[in-house]
Amino acid sequence: MKLITKHIGVWLAVWLLASCADKTCFTVEGVVSGADGQTLYLENVGIAEVQILDSVKLNAAGKFEFEQERPAYPDFYRLKLKNQLINFAIDSTEHIQIWADAGTFATSYKIEGSENAKAMKEITLAQLDANQLIQKYRKEYERKHLVDTAYANRVHEAAAAYKEVALKYIYGAPMSTVAYYALFQQVNGLLFFDLYDKNDSRAYGAVATSYDHLYPESPRSKQLHNLALQSIKVIRGQRKLDLSRLKTQEISFLEVSLPNIYGKEVKLSEIALDSPVIVNFTAYQAEWSPALNMELNRLYSKYADKGLKIYQISLDADEHFWKNAASNLPWTCVRDPKTAYSEVAALYNVKQLPAVFVLDRKGNVAKREDNTQRLEEALKTVL
């Protein structure tokens, strides 16, 4: 009986290996030091969701190996250790090797077996550098160590430094997974490459055209194609909007109509008729969100009897989180399901979150004031 069981085990192992060879698989293996007892996950990063494919509990040696069937089209994956991530792409039967330390898992790893994966590391580090700088400048601005112009210039410089790294892959190899990855890096929940900026739109177009040609049936090709068309449409639409306003010399609401937590469409013009309004683009999952909402609540409580209205637009990707967070707020809370690709945010020229606009009783944008410490002063001018 033991002999039969042994033969079955050997046969099963051989069958599994043969099955993988038939389907063609990719392999990710390596060592993570200092992670004894921690769980390492292999995840597929899809367009709309992240899926756990496999996991292993690491021992003192830290060795791991994952094997998965290759994707039909180039796709993105990551290793996750607690909240740290290593991103890479797969387009064939790569054999990727990774060496990392648990303490600096996401930044100081070594990766072999894929030139695209090495380039993605460079993109990731450039994105992290820009994020850290922008967060630093934001804190200095909030402490009034930077004036508006200096703050805006430094943020622009940090974003430009990231784009300089990204663009050499976007225009140098627009058909690569690195180019795609570079396009979709974010800061404060918004994309570095603005879909509705004329120059950035060309970058989306370059990658979309290459993916259309090489992978016409890939879901990512269709996503890029739609985004590129949407970008062109909105840029042209904004141009028409500006011309219309110049001809009539009438400035009124830049209209917004988005669903609230109950799924009902709420227009900005409906709630803001003959009222001073704060329009706030936000992300409830951001670390600064609670403090912002506390300040908005203070102002709302103080000036609601003078007609103040708040129209708060969430760009959160997690709809469930937004609904829970917004359910107890006393003002109008809506969400744009296009999140980082929001046409509404583009219409208001929102480059980063949070963004706060003060509207007068006729719907004119009287002031953009992203510093909450000065928001009350701006609000008094329209009350």
Short mmCIF file of C-alpha atoms in Angstrom, two decimals:
data_model
loop_
_atom_site.label_atom_id
_atom_site.label_comp_id
_atom_site.label_asym_id
_atom_site.label_seq_id
_atom_site.Cartn_x
_atom_site.Cartn_y
_atom_site.Cartn_z
CA MET A 1 0.00 0.00 0.00
CA LYS A 2 2.82 2.41 0.87
CA LEU A 3 4.47 1.62 -2.44
CA ILE A 4 1.25 2.40 -4.35
CA THR A 5 0.85 5.69 -2.45
CA LYS A 6 4.45 6.61 -3.22
CA HIS A 7 3.95 5.92 -6.92
CA ILE A 8 0.75 8.04 -6.93
CA GLY A 9 2.65 10.93 -5.31
CA VAL A 10 5.47 10.74 -7.86
CA TRP A 11 2.97 10.50 -10.73
CA LEU A 12 1.03 13.51 -9.41
CA ALA A 13 4.19 15.63 -9.18
CA VAL A 14 5.20 14.67 -12.72
CA TRP A 15 1.66 15.42 -13.96
CA LEU A 16 1.69 18.88 -12.36
CA LEU A 17 5.05 19.70 -13.93
CA ALA A 18 3.89 18.48 -17.31
CA SER A 19 0.65 20.44 -16.97
CA CYS A 20 2.55 23.63 -16.29
CA ALA A 21 4.87 22.97 -19.21
CA ASP A 22 1.88 22.50 -21.49
CA LYS A 23 0.24 25.73 -20.40
CA THR A 24 3.57 27.61 -20.23
CA CYS A 25 4.15 29.26 -16.88
CA PHE A 26 6.17 32.08 -15.44
CA THR A 27 8.16 31.74 -12.25
CA VAL A 28 9.00 34.19 -9.51
CA GLU A 29 11.48 33.04 -6.89
CA GLY A 30 13.98 34.50 -4.50
CA VAL A 31 14.87 35.28 -0.91
CA VAL A 32 13.42 37.75 1.59
CA SER A 33 15.69 38.08 4.60
CA GLY A 34 14.45 39.12 8.02
CA ALA A 35 10.88 38.02 7.33
CA ASP A 36 10.65 34.85 9.43
CA GLY A 37 6.97 34.04 10.09
CA GLN A 38 5.62 36.69 7.72
CA THR A 39 3.36 35.88 4.76
CA LEU A 40 4.43 36.82 1.24
CA TYR A 41 1.67 37.21 -1.35
CA LEU A 42 1.73 37.04 -5.15
CA GLU A 43 -0.99 39.28 -6.60
CA ASN A 44 -2.30 40.08 -10.06
CA VAL A 45 -2.89 43.82 -10.51
CA GLY A 46 -5.83 44.10 -12.88
CA ILE A 47 -7.39 47.24 -14.32
CA ALA A 48 -10.15 47.34 -11.73
CA GLU A 49 -9.06 44.99 -8.95
CA VAL A 50 -6.14 43.21 -7.32
CA GLN A 51 -6.38 39.42 -7.02
CA ILE A 52 -4.34 37.21 -4.68
CA LEU A 53 -2.90 34.32 -6.70
CA ASP A 54 -0.74 32.54 -4.12
CA SER A 55 0.98 33.01 -0.78
CA VAL A 56 3.70 31.45 1.34
CA LYS A 57 4.68 31.77 4.98
CA LEU A 58 8.37 32.54 5.04
CA ASN A 59 10.82 30.84 7.37
CA ALA A 60 14.22 32.03 8.61
CA ALA A 61 15.84 31.17 5.25
CA GLY A 62 13.32 33.41 3.46
CA LYS A 63 13.21 31.36 0.25
CA PHE A 64 10.07 31.45 -1.89
CA GLU A 65 8.89 30.31 -5.32
CA PHE A 66 5.66 31.04 -7.15
CA GLU A 67 4.64 29.52 -10.46
CA GLN A 68 1.65 30.69 -12.48
CA GLU A 69 0.25 30.29 -15.97
CA ARG A 70 1.44 33.08 -18.24
CA PRO A 71 -1.19 35.73 -19.10
CA ALA A 72 -2.80 35.92 -22.53
CA TYR A 73 -1.55 39.52 -22.84
CA PRO A 74 1.13 41.47 -20.95
CA ASP A 75 -0.06 41.98 -17.39
CA PHE A 76 1.05 43.31 -14.03
CA TYR A 77 1.86 41.49 -10.82
CA ARG A 78 3.33 42.29 -7.44
CA LEU A 79 4.79 40.71 -4.35
CA LYS A 80 3.25 42.00 -1.13
CA LEU A 81 4.85 41.80 2.31
CA LYS A 82 2.66 43.55 4.88
CA ASN A 83 2.09 46.96 3.24
CA GLN A 84 5.22 46.90 1.07
CA LEU A 85 5.05 46.11 -2.64
CA ILE A 86 7.38 45.02 -5.43
CA ASN A 87 5.77 45.51 -8.86
CA PHE A 88 6.74 43.71 -12.06
CA ALA A 89 5.21 42.79 -15.40
CA ILE A 90 4.89 39.48 -17.22
CA ASP A 91 4.38 39.04 -20.95
CA SER A 92 5.75 35.54 -21.50
CA THR A 93 7.38 32.73 -19.52
CA GLU A 94 9.83 34.86 -17.55
CA HIS A 95 11.86 33.41 -14.72
CA ILE A 96 12.19 36.33 -12.34
CA GLN A 97 14.49 36.29 -9.31
CA ILE A 98 14.16 38.75 -6.44
CA TRP A 99 16.34 39.35 -3.39
CA ALA A 100 15.02 41.69 -0.71
CA ASP A 101 15.11 42.55 2.97
CA ALA A 102 11.89 42.78 4.98
CA GLY A 103 12.75 46.24 6.29
CA THR A 104 13.36 47.83 2.88
CA PHE A 105 11.32 45.39 0.81
CA ALA A 106 9.78 47.96 -1.57
CA THR A 107 12.84 50.08 -2.29
CA SER A 108 16.15 48.20 -1.98
CA TYR A 109 15.39 44.92 -3.70
CA LYS A 110 17.43 43.37 -6.49
CA ILE A 111 15.58 41.89 -9.46
CA GLU A 112 16.85 39.75 -12.36
CA GLY A 113 15.26 37.96 -15.30
CA SER A 114 13.33 40.87 -16.80
CA GLU A 115 14.61 44.17 -18.16
CA ASN A 116 11.08 45.58 -17.92
CA ALA A 117 10.97 44.71 -14.22
CA LYS A 118 14.27 46.53 -13.66
CA ALA A 119 12.91 49.61 -15.46
CA MET A 120 9.71 49.45 -13.41
CA LYS A 121 11.85 49.64 -10.29
CA GLU A 122 13.38 52.88 -11.60
CA ILE A 123 9.88 54.27 -12.24
CA THR A 124 8.73 53.23 -8.76
CA LEU A 125 11.68 54.91 -7.05
CA ALA A 126 11.17 58.11 -9.08
CA GLN A 127 7.50 58.12 -8.08
CA LEU A 128 8.37 57.60 -4.40
CA ASP A 129 10.92 60.44 -4.53
CA ALA A 130 8.35 62.81 -6.04
CA ASN A 131 5.70 61.81 -3.52
CA GLN A 132 8.03 62.39 -0.58
CA LEU A 133 9.05 65.82 -1.89
CA ILE A 134 5.46 66.89 -2.54
CA GLN A 135 4.37 65.77 0.93
CA LYS A 136 7.29 67.72 2.40
CA TYR A 137 6.36 70.87 0.46
CA ARG A 138 2.73 70.48 1.47
CA LYS A 139 3.64 70.45 5.16
CA GLU A 140 5.85 73.51 4.70
CA TYR A 141 3.00 75.27 2.91
CA GLU A 142 0.50 74.41 5.65
CA ARG A 143 2.94 75.81 8.24
CA LYS A 144 3.17 78.97 6.12
CA HIS A 145 6.86 78.43 5.43
CA LEU A 146 6.08 78.60 1.69
CA VAL A 147 3.94 81.15 -0.13
CA ASP A 148 1.45 80.03 -2.79
CA THR A 149 3.73 80.62 -5.78
CA ALA A 150 6.76 78.92 -4.26
CA TYR A 151 4.67 75.94 -3.21
CA ALA A 152 3.12 75.55 -6.66
CA ASN A 153 6.53 75.84 -8.35
CA ARG A 154 8.15 73.23 -6.13
CA VAL A 155 5.31 70.77 -6.60
CA HIS A 156 5.55 71.30 -10.34
CA GLU A 157 9.32 70.70 -10.24
CA ALA A 158 8.92 67.46 -8.26
CA ALA A 159 6.28 66.18 -10.70
CA ALA A 160 8.43 67.24 -13.67
CA ALA A 161 11.39 65.26 -12.27
CA TYR A 162 9.23 62.14 -12.19
CA LYS A 163 7.96 62.80 -15.71
CA GLU A 164 11.50 63.17 -17.00
CA VAL A 165 12.26 59.62 -15.89
CA ALA A 166 8.92 58.29 -17.12
CA LEU A 167 8.96 59.94 -20.55
CA LYS A 168 12.15 58.25 -21.68
CA TYR A 169 10.25 54.94 -21.47
CA ILE A 170 6.92 56.29 -22.70
CA TYR A 171 8.38 57.73 -25.90
CA GLY A 172 11.41 55.42 -26.08
CA ALA A 173 9.40 52.19 -25.88
CA PRO A 174 5.67 53.05 -25.94
CA MET A 175 4.73 49.43 -26.59
CA SER A 176 6.37 48.24 -23.35
CA THR A 177 4.76 47.39 -20.03
CA VAL A 178 7.10 49.98 -18.48
CA ALA A 179 5.50 52.77 -20.54
CA TYR A 180 2.04 51.69 -19.43
CA TYR A 181 3.15 51.47 -15.80
CA ALA A 182 4.78 54.91 -15.96
CA LEU A 183 1.57 56.52 -17.24
CA PHE A 184 -0.51 55.41 -14.27
CA GLN A 185 1.65 56.40 -11.30
CA GLN A 186 -0.07 58.72 -8.84
CA VAL A 187 0.54 61.39 -6.23
CA ASN A 188 -2.12 62.22 -3.62
CA GLY A 189 -4.57 59.98 -5.49
CA LEU A 190 -4.16 61.77 -8.82
CA LEU A 191 -2.14 60.84 -11.87
CA PHE A 192 1.17 62.55 -12.59
CA PHE A 193 0.19 62.52 -16.25
CA ASP A 194 -2.95 64.63 -16.53
CA LEU A 195 -5.37 63.15 -19.05
CA TYR A 196 -6.68 66.60 -19.79
CA ASP A 197 -3.40 68.39 -20.27
CA LYS A 198 -2.52 68.84 -23.96
CA ASN A 199 1.10 67.70 -23.58
CA ASP A 200 0.33 64.75 -21.31
CA SER A 201 -2.46 63.68 -23.65
CA ARG A 202 0.19 62.95 -26.28
CA ALA A 203 1.86 60.47 -23.93
CA TYR A 204 -1.42 58.56 -23.52
CA GLY A 205 -1.87 58.64 -27.27
CA ALA A 206 1.60 57.23 -27.94
CA VAL A 207 1.14 54.25 -25.63
CA ALA A 208 -2.47 53.68 -26.74
CA THR A 209 -1.44 53.58 -30.41
CA SER A 210 1.34 51.06 -29.74
CA TYR A 211 -0.87 48.79 -27.63
CA ASP A 212 -3.65 48.97 -30.25
CA HIS A 213 -1.19 47.77 -32.86
CA LEU A 214 0.50 45.00 -30.84
CA TYR A 215 -2.30 43.76 -28.56
CA PRO A 216 -5.62 44.80 -30.18
CA GLU A 217 -7.67 42.36 -28.06
CA SER A 218 -6.04 43.15 -24.73
CA PRO A 219 -8.33 44.78 -22.12
CA ARG A 220 -5.51 47.24 -21.37
CA SER A 221 -5.35 48.27 -25.03
CA LYS A 222 -9.07 49.01 -24.97
CA GLN A 223 -8.67 50.94 -21.72
CA LEU A 224 -5.87 53.07 -23.20
CA HIS A 225 -7.81 53.61 -26.42
CA ASN A 226 -10.87 54.87 -24.51
CA LEU A 227 -8.80 57.09 -22.22
CA ALA A 228 -6.94 58.65 -25.14
CA LEU A 229 -10.21 59.43 -26.95
CA GLN A 230 -11.76 60.78 -23.75
CA SER A 231 -8.72 62.98 -23.19
CA ILE A 232 -8.94 64.50 -26.67
CA LYS A 233 -12.69 65.03 -26.32
CA VAL A 234 -12.43 66.85 -22.99
CA ILE A 235 -9.53 69.05 -24.12
CA ARG A 236 -11.58 70.12 -27.13
CA GLY A 237 -14.65 70.57 -24.94
CA GLN A 238 -12.78 72.82 -22.53
CA ARG A 239 -11.64 74.94 -25.44
CA LYS A 240 -15.27 75.34 -26.56
CA LEU A 241 -16.36 76.18 -23.02
CA ASP A 242 -13.80 78.98 -22.70
CA LEU A 243 -14.79 80.46 -26.06
CA SER A 244 -18.47 80.41 -25.15
CA ARG A 245 -17.86 82.24 -21.91
CA LEU A 246 -15.74 84.86 -23.64
CA LYS A 247 -18.42 85.52 -26.25
CA THR A 248 -21.31 85.96 -23.82
CA GLN A 249 -19.30 87.57 -21.02
CA GLU A 250 -21.42 85.52 -18.61
CA ILE A 251 -19.78 83.48 -15.91
CA SER A 252 -21.95 80.95 -14.12
CA PHE A 253 -21.67 77.47 -12.68
CA LEU A 254 -19.20 75.04 -14.17
CA GLU A 255 -21.94 72.47 -13.80
CA VAL A 256 -21.40 69.22 -11.92
CA SER A 257 -23.92 66.39 -11.68
CA LEU A 258 -22.81 63.31 -9.74
CA PRO A 259 -24.45 60.56 -7.64
CA ASN A 260 -24.74 60.87 -3.86
CA ILE A 261 -24.45 57.94 -1.43
CA TYR A 262 -28.00 56.83 -2.37
CA GLY A 263 -27.21 56.82 -6.09
CA LYS A 264 -29.27 59.95 -6.83
CA GLU A 265 -27.76 62.49 -9.22
CA VAL A 266 -27.28 65.86 -7.53
CA LYS A 267 -26.48 68.97 -9.56
CA LEU A 268 -24.23 71.64 -8.11
CA SER A 269 -26.50 74.37 -9.51
CA GLU A 270 -29.53 72.91 -7.70
CA ILE A 271 -28.07 72.99 -4.21
CA ALA A 272 -26.12 76.20 -4.76
CA LEU A 273 -28.86 78.42 -6.15
CA ASP A 274 -28.41 81.92 -4.65
CA SER A 275 -26.05 80.54 -1.97
CA PRO A 276 -22.35 80.84 -1.23
CA VAL A 277 -20.78 77.42 -1.82
CA ILE A 278 -17.64 75.52 -0.96
CA VAL A 279 -16.82 73.00 -3.70
CA ASN A 280 -14.30 70.48 -2.39
CA PHE A 281 -12.55 67.75 -4.40
CA THR A 282 -11.29 65.20 -1.91
CA ALA A 283 -10.31 61.59 -1.15
CA TYR A 284 -11.75 60.19 2.07
CA GLN A 285 -9.01 57.55 2.31
CA ALA A 286 -6.23 60.17 2.43
CA GLU A 287 -4.55 60.77 5.77
CA TRP A 288 -5.44 64.48 5.68
CA SER A 289 -9.16 63.85 5.09
CA PRO A 290 -10.36 63.76 8.75
CA ALA A 291 -8.70 67.10 9.55
CA LEU A 292 -10.15 68.69 6.41
CA ASN A 293 -13.67 67.48 7.20
CA MET A 294 -13.37 68.75 10.77
CA GLU A 295 -12.55 72.23 9.47
CA LEU A 296 -15.37 72.10 6.89
CA ASN A 297 -17.76 71.02 9.65
CA ARG A 298 -16.67 73.96 11.83
CA LEU A 299 -17.33 76.40 8.98
CA TYR A 300 -20.62 74.74 8.06
CA SER A 301 -21.88 74.89 11.63
CA LYS A 302 -20.89 78.55 11.88
CA TYR A 303 -22.24 79.82 8.55
CA ALA A 304 -25.06 77.46 7.52
CA ASP A 305 -27.63 79.95 8.80
CA LYS A 306 -26.14 82.51 6.38
CA GLY A 307 -26.82 80.17 3.48
CA LEU A 308 -23.49 78.35 3.18
CA LYS A 309 -23.63 75.11 1.20
CA ILE A 310 -20.90 72.52 0.71
CA TYR A 311 -20.68 70.29 -2.36
CA GLN A 312 -18.00 67.70 -1.66
CA ILE A 313 -16.76 65.55 -4.55
CA SER A 314 -15.00 62.29 -3.71
CA LEU A 315 -12.44 60.83 -6.10
CA ASP A 316 -11.98 57.71 -3.95
CA ALA A 317 -11.56 54.44 -5.83
CA ASP A 318 -13.25 52.51 -2.99
CA GLU A 319 -16.96 53.33 -3.25
CA HIS A 320 -17.90 51.36 -0.12
CA PHE A 321 -15.36 53.25 2.00
CA TRP A 322 -16.64 56.57 0.67
CA LYS A 323 -20.27 55.73 1.45
CA ASN A 324 -19.43 54.79 5.02
CA ALA A 325 -17.30 57.89 5.57
CA ALA A 326 -19.80 60.29 3.98
CA SER A 327 -22.97 58.88 5.53
CA ASN A 328 -22.84 61.11 8.62
CA LEU A 329 -21.72 64.36 7.01
CA PRO A 330 -24.34 67.16 6.99
CA TRP A 331 -23.54 68.57 3.54
CA THR A 332 -23.92 67.25 -0.01
CA CYS A 333 -21.49 64.39 -0.69
CA VAL A 334 -21.12 63.00 -4.20
CA ARG A 335 -18.57 60.76 -5.88
CA ASP A 336 -17.16 60.69 -9.39
CA PRO A 337 -16.91 56.99 -10.40
CA LYS A 338 -14.15 57.94 -12.86
CA THR A 339 -11.98 58.73 -9.80
CA ALA A 340 -8.49 59.75 -10.99
CA TYR A 341 -9.81 60.16 -14.55
CA SER A 342 -12.52 62.62 -13.48
CA GLU A 343 -13.63 65.00 -16.23
CA VAL A 344 -15.16 67.22 -13.55
CA ALA A 345 -11.79 67.56 -11.79
CA ALA A 346 -10.23 68.41 -15.15
CA LEU A 347 -12.91 71.04 -15.77
CA TYR A 348 -11.92 72.73 -12.51
CA ASN A 349 -8.22 72.28 -13.34
CA VAL A 350 -7.63 70.15 -10.24
CA LYS A 351 -4.01 68.96 -10.19
CA GLN A 352 -3.86 67.62 -6.64
CA LEU A 353 -6.07 66.88 -3.66
CA PRO A 354 -7.64 68.35 -1.70
CA ALA A 355 -8.83 71.21 -3.89
CA VAL A 356 -11.23 73.79 -2.46
CA PHE A 357 -13.18 76.43 -4.41
CA VAL A 358 -15.35 79.19 -2.95
CA LEU A 359 -18.28 80.18 -5.18
CA ASP A 360 -20.34 83.33 -4.81
CA ARG A 361 -24.15 83.43 -4.96
CA LYS A 362 -24.11 83.61 -8.78
CA GLY A 363 -21.90 80.56 -9.18
CA ASN A 364 -18.70 82.45 -9.98
CA VAL A 365 -15.47 80.97 -8.62
CA ALA A 366 -14.50 83.73 -6.22
CA LYS A 367 -11.45 82.02 -4.77
CA ARG A 368 -9.48 78.80 -4.90
CA GLU A 369 -8.14 78.24 -1.40
CA ASP A 370 -6.50 74.88 -0.66
CA ASN A 371 -5.04 76.10 2.63
CA THR A 372 -7.82 75.39 5.14
CA GLN A 373 -6.32 77.90 7.58
CA ARG A 374 -7.24 80.68 5.15
CA LEU A 375 -10.54 79.19 3.99
CA GLU A 376 -12.73 81.12 6.44
CA GLU A 377 -11.20 84.41 5.30
CA ALA A 378 -11.96 83.54 1.66
CA LEU A 379 -15.47 82.47 2.62
CA LYS A 380 -16.28 85.77 4.31
CA THR A 381 -15.86 87.59 0.99
CA VAL A 382 -18.94 85.84 -0.45
CA LEU A 383 -21.16 85.61 2.64
#
